[in-house]
PDB file of C-alpha atoms in Angstrom:
ATOM      1  CA  MET A 101      -9.938 -20.086   4.712  1.00 72.00           C
ATOM      2  CA  ILE A 102     -11.477 -19.825   1.268  1.00 81.00           C
ATOM      3  CA  ALA A 103     -14.244 -21.921  -0.268  1.00 85.00           C
ATOM      4  CA  TYR A 104     -12.961 -24.402  -2.851  1.00 84.00           C
ATOM      5  CA  ASN A 105     -15.236 -23.033  -5.573  1.00 87.00           C
ATOM      6  CA  GLU A 106     -13.786 -19.540  -5.001  1.00 91.00           C
ATOM      7  CA  ILE A 107     -10.119 -20.497  -5.439  1.00 89.00           C
ATOM      8  CA  TYR A 108      -9.996 -19.915  -9.208  1.00 92.00           C
ATOM      9  CA  ASN A 109     -11.200 -16.311  -8.836  1.00 94.00           C
ATOM     10  CA  ALA A 110      -9.026 -15.786  -5.764  1.00 92.00           C
ATOM     11  CA  ILE A 111      -5.917 -16.783  -7.728  1.00 91.00           C
ATOM     12  CA  GLN A 112      -7.014 -14.684 -10.702  1.00 92.00           C
ATOM     13  CA  ASN A 113      -7.533 -11.608  -8.499  1.00 93.00           C
ATOM     14  CA  ASN A 114      -4.348 -12.078  -6.435  1.00 90.00           C
ATOM     15  CA  VAL A 115      -6.300 -12.773  -3.248  1.00 91.00           C
ATOM     16  CA  ILE A 116      -4.183 -15.909  -2.889  1.00 86.00           C
ATOM     17  CA  SER A 117      -0.872 -16.497  -4.592  1.00 81.00           C
ATOM     18  CA  ALA A 118      -0.357 -20.202  -4.030  1.00 77.00           C
ATOM     19  CA  GLY A 119      -2.157 -23.371  -3.155  1.00 76.00           C
ATOM     20  CA  GLU A 120      -1.643 -27.089  -2.967  1.00 76.00           C
ATOM     21  CA  ASN A 121      -3.883 -29.594  -4.649  1.00 80.00           C
ATOM     22  CA  GLU A 122      -3.902 -33.000  -6.271  1.00 82.00           C
ATOM     23  CA  ALA A 123      -3.816 -33.152 -10.065  1.00 86.00           C
ATOM     24  CA  ALA A 124      -7.483 -34.120 -10.354  1.00 84.00           C
ATOM     25  CA  GLY A 125      -8.452 -30.883  -8.595  1.00 85.00           C
ATOM     26  CA  VAL A 126      -6.088 -28.788 -10.703  1.00 89.00           C
ATOM     27  CA  GLU A 127      -7.546 -30.354 -13.839  1.00 91.00           C
ATOM     28  CA  GLN A 128     -11.219 -30.278 -12.789  1.00 89.00           C
ATOM     29  CA  MET A 129     -11.156 -26.685 -11.522  1.00 91.00           C
ATOM     30  CA  LYS A 130      -8.839 -25.538 -14.352  1.00 93.00           C
ATOM     31  CA  PHE A 131      -6.493 -23.824 -11.907  1.00 91.00           C
ATOM     32  CA  TYR A 132      -3.781 -24.084 -14.568  1.00 92.00           C
ATOM     33  CA  GLU A 133      -5.596 -21.333 -16.507  1.00 94.00           C
ATOM     34  CA  VAL A 134      -4.785 -18.763 -13.807  1.00 93.00           C
ATOM     35  CA  ALA A 135      -1.829 -20.500 -12.146  1.00 90.00           C
ATOM     36  CA  PRO A 136       0.176 -22.451 -14.723  1.00 91.00           C
ATOM     37  CA  GLN A 137       3.178 -22.959 -12.403  1.00 89.00           C
ATOM     38  CA  LEU A 138       2.662 -26.048 -10.234  1.00 86.00           C
ATOM     39  CA  SER A 139       5.038 -26.422  -7.299  1.00 85.00           C
ATOM     40  CA  MET A 140       5.783 -30.089  -6.670  1.00 85.00           C
ATOM     41  CA  THR A 141       5.371 -30.188  -2.890  1.00 82.00           C
ATOM     42  CA  GLN A 142       4.676 -33.939  -2.718  1.00 77.00           C
ATOM     43  CA  HIS A 143       0.978 -33.369  -2.118  1.00 70.00           C
ATOM     44  CA  ALA A 144      -0.535 -36.116  -0.016  1.00 65.00           C
ATOM     45  CA  ILE A 145      -3.417 -38.014  -1.521  1.00 61.00           C
ATOM     46  CA  THR A 146      -6.621 -37.388   0.380  1.00 62.00           C
ATOM     47  CA  ILE A 147      -7.920 -40.347   2.312  1.00 63.00           C
ATOM     48  CA  ARG A 148     -11.666 -40.840   2.200  1.00 66.00           C
ATOM     49  CA  PRO A 149     -12.540 -42.781   5.322  1.00 68.00           C
ATOM     50  CA  ILE A 150     -15.432 -45.177   5.687  1.00 72.00           C
ATOM     51  CA  CYS A 151     -17.397 -44.107   8.743  1.00 78.00           C
ATOM     52  CA  PHE A 152     -19.861 -45.960  10.942  1.00 78.00           C
ATOM     53  CA  SER A 153     -21.442 -44.913  14.156  1.00 88.00           C
ATOM     54  CA  THR A 154     -19.981 -46.968  16.985  1.00 90.00           C
ATOM     55  CA  LYS A 155     -23.488 -47.908  18.042  1.00 92.00           C
ATOM     56  CA  THR A 156     -24.318 -49.348  14.597  1.00 92.00           C
ATOM     57  CA  PHE A 157     -20.920 -51.009  14.173  1.00 92.00           C
ATOM     58  CA  LYS A 158     -21.163 -52.783  17.527  1.00 93.00           C
ATOM     59  CA  LYS A 159     -24.571 -54.215  16.571  1.00 95.00           C
ATOM     60  CA  LEU A 160     -22.998 -56.066  13.647  1.00 94.00           C
ATOM     61  CA  ASP A 161     -21.809 -59.644  13.882  1.00 96.00           C
ATOM     62  CA  LYS A 162     -18.061 -59.914  14.667  1.00 96.00           C
ATOM     63  CA  SER A 163     -17.364 -61.509  11.271  1.00 96.00           C
ATOM     64  CA  ILE A 164     -19.057 -58.554   9.540  1.00 95.00           C
ATOM     65  CA  GLN A 165     -17.071 -56.091  11.654  1.00 94.00           C
ATOM     66  CA  ASP A 166     -13.848 -57.869  10.699  1.00 95.00           C
ATOM     67  CA  ALA A 167     -14.846 -57.883   7.026  1.00 95.00           C
ATOM     68  CA  ILE A 168     -15.576 -54.140   7.125  1.00 92.00           C
ATOM     69  CA  VAL A 169     -12.229 -53.337   8.749  1.00 91.00           C
ATOM     70  CA  LYS A 170     -10.369 -55.563   6.279  1.00 93.00           C
ATOM     71  CA  ALA A 171     -12.234 -54.136   3.275  1.00 91.00           C
ATOM     72  CA  GLY A 172     -11.608 -50.601   4.492  1.00 88.00           C
ATOM     73  CA  LYS A 173      -7.860 -51.185   4.708  1.00 88.00           C
ATOM     74  CA  GLU A 174      -7.764 -52.837   1.284  1.00 91.00           C
ATOM     75  CA  ALA A 175      -9.926 -50.158  -0.320  1.00 87.00           C
ATOM     76  CA  GLY A 176      -7.810 -47.411   1.227  1.00 84.00           C
ATOM     77  CA  ALA A 177      -4.594 -48.917  -0.137  1.00 86.00           C
ATOM     78  CA  TYR A 178      -6.176 -49.418  -3.570  1.00 87.00           C
ATOM     79  CA  GLY A 179      -7.561 -45.881  -3.617  1.00 81.00           C
ATOM     80  CA  ARG A 180      -4.234 -44.313  -2.660  1.00 79.00           C
ATOM     81  CA  GLN A 181      -2.436 -46.313  -5.359  1.00 82.00           C
ATOM     82  CA  ALA A 182      -5.029 -45.467  -8.008  1.00 79.00           C
ATOM     83  CA  GLU A 183      -5.005 -41.773  -7.144  1.00 79.00           C
ATOM     84  CA  SER A 184      -1.219 -41.619  -6.999  1.00 77.00           C
ATOM     85  CA  SER A 185      -0.778 -43.210 -10.416  1.00 81.00           C
ATOM     86  CA  GLU A 186      -3.595 -41.141 -11.939  1.00 86.00           C
ATOM     87  CA  ASP A 187      -2.111 -38.009 -10.374  1.00 85.00           C
ATOM     88  CA  GLU A 188       1.162 -38.468 -12.269  1.00 86.00           C
ATOM     89  CA  GLN A 189      -0.654 -39.307 -15.513  1.00 90.00           C
ATOM     90  CA  LYS A 190      -2.798 -36.169 -15.268  1.00 91.00           C
ATOM     91  CA  LEU A 191       0.219 -33.969 -14.558  1.00 91.00           C
ATOM     92  CA  VAL A 192       2.128 -35.400 -17.515  1.00 93.00           C
ATOM     93  CA  ALA A 193      -0.868 -34.849 -19.810  1.00 95.00           C
ATOM     94  CA  LEU A 194      -1.401 -31.256 -18.618  1.00 95.00           C
ATOM     95  CA  GLU A 195       2.305 -30.513 -18.995  1.00 95.00           C
ATOM     96  CA  LYS A 196       2.464 -32.032 -22.497  1.00 96.00           C
ATOM     97  CA  ALA A 197      -0.586 -29.961 -23.474  1.00 96.00           C
ATOM     98  CA  GLY A 198       1.292 -26.831 -22.371  1.00 95.00           C
ATOM     99  CA  LYS A 199      -1.279 -26.069 -19.664  1.00 95.00           C
ATOM    100  CA  LEU A 200       1.089 -26.175 -16.721  1.00 92.00           C
ATOM    101  CA  LYS A 201       4.738 -26.328 -15.805  1.00 93.00           C
ATOM    102  CA  ARG A 202       5.907 -28.373 -12.860  1.00 90.00           C
ATOM    103  CA  VAL A 203       8.384 -26.544 -10.643  1.00 89.00           C
ATOM    104  CA  PRO A 204      10.595 -28.515  -8.227  1.00 88.00           C
ATOM    105  CA  PHE A 205       9.989 -27.703  -4.564  1.00 87.00           C
ATOM    106  CA  THR A 206      13.220 -27.996  -2.622  1.00 89.00           C
ATOM    107  CA  ASP A 207      12.172 -26.625   0.770  1.00 88.00           C
ATOM    108  CA  ARG A 208       9.929 -29.488   1.946  1.00 85.00           C
ATOM    109  CA  ALA A 209      12.003 -30.157   5.064  1.00 89.00           C
ATOM    110  CA  GLN A 210      11.769 -26.486   6.066  1.00 92.00           C
ATOM    111  CA  MET A 211       8.035 -26.415   5.303  1.00 87.00           C
ATOM    112  CA  ILE A 212       7.459 -29.461   7.511  1.00 87.00           C
ATOM    113  CA  LYS A 213       9.601 -27.961  10.271  1.00 93.00           C
ATOM    114  CA  LEU A 214       7.455 -24.821  10.232  1.00 93.00           C
ATOM    115  CA  THR A 215       4.058 -26.496   9.891  1.00 91.00           C
ATOM    116  CA  ASP A 216       4.464 -29.413  12.312  1.00 92.00           C
ATOM    117  CA  PRO A 217       4.073 -27.252  15.459  1.00 95.00           C
ATOM    118  CA  VAL A 218       0.958 -25.612  13.984  1.00 95.00           C
ATOM    119  CA  MET A 219      -0.538 -28.995  13.097  1.00 93.00           C
ATOM    120  CA  ALA A 220       0.244 -30.381  16.558  1.00 94.00           C
ATOM    121  CA  ALA A 221      -1.308 -27.357  18.269  1.00 96.00           C
ATOM    122  CA  TYR A 222      -4.452 -27.646  16.151  1.00 95.00           C
ATOM    123  CA  ALA A 223      -4.727 -31.381  16.842  1.00 94.00           C
ATOM    124  CA  LYS A 224      -4.487 -30.649  20.562  1.00 95.00           C
ATOM    125  CA  GLU A 225      -7.047 -27.845  20.286  1.00 95.00           C
ATOM    126  CA  ILE A 226      -9.624 -30.198  18.782  1.00 95.00           C
ATOM    127  CA  ASP A 227      -8.703 -33.131  21.068  1.00 94.00           C
ATOM    128  CA  ALA A 228      -7.226 -35.123  18.190  1.00 94.00           C
ATOM    129  CA  ASP A 229      -3.615 -35.297  19.335  1.00 92.00           C
ATOM    130  CA  GLY A 230      -3.807 -39.091  19.753  1.00 93.00           C
ATOM    131  CA  ILE A 231      -4.955 -39.495  16.159  1.00 92.00           C
ATOM    132  CA  TYR A 232      -2.353 -36.963  15.011  1.00 92.00           C
ATOM    133  CA  GLN A 233       0.407 -38.962  16.723  1.00 92.00           C
ATOM    134  CA  LYS A 234      -0.798 -42.191  15.084  1.00 91.00           C
ATOM    135  CA  ILE A 235      -0.780 -40.509  11.656  1.00 87.00           C
ATOM    136  CA  ASN A 236       2.741 -39.235  12.195  1.00 86.00           C
ATOM    137  CA  ALA A 237       3.878 -42.678  13.302  1.00 89.00           C
ATOM    138  CA  ILE A 238       3.082 -44.094   9.838  1.00 83.00           C
ATOM    139  CA  LYS A 239       4.665 -41.288   7.796  1.00 63.00           C
TER     140      LYS A 239
END
């Protein structure tokens, strides 16, 4: 694993030869300067969960708990939509500016086939296989 702030130099020095990131990260970190070819792997938008301790959450009135759960779902959907649409806009702008070239990625099915067992094993290792199964159920 490599620290996020070290990726630019790692690409530049051939320590890593590829990565996957959302457009905002590519733009912010200027990865296009050292890696102008962007493989379109259908990067998933990062979900930023709202977290509460169970102890604190259970102390709240039921109506507040319901409001928090509802707001979290709505905010998550809004955030994913906003990031997805901004992602495409950023990529178009970077491409038009000649800073990067999008390259079609045609081996997604093979990539998933190879990574799924690794992901499942890791989820089991950290006792998160139930969560992992729920995530896969909504794919």
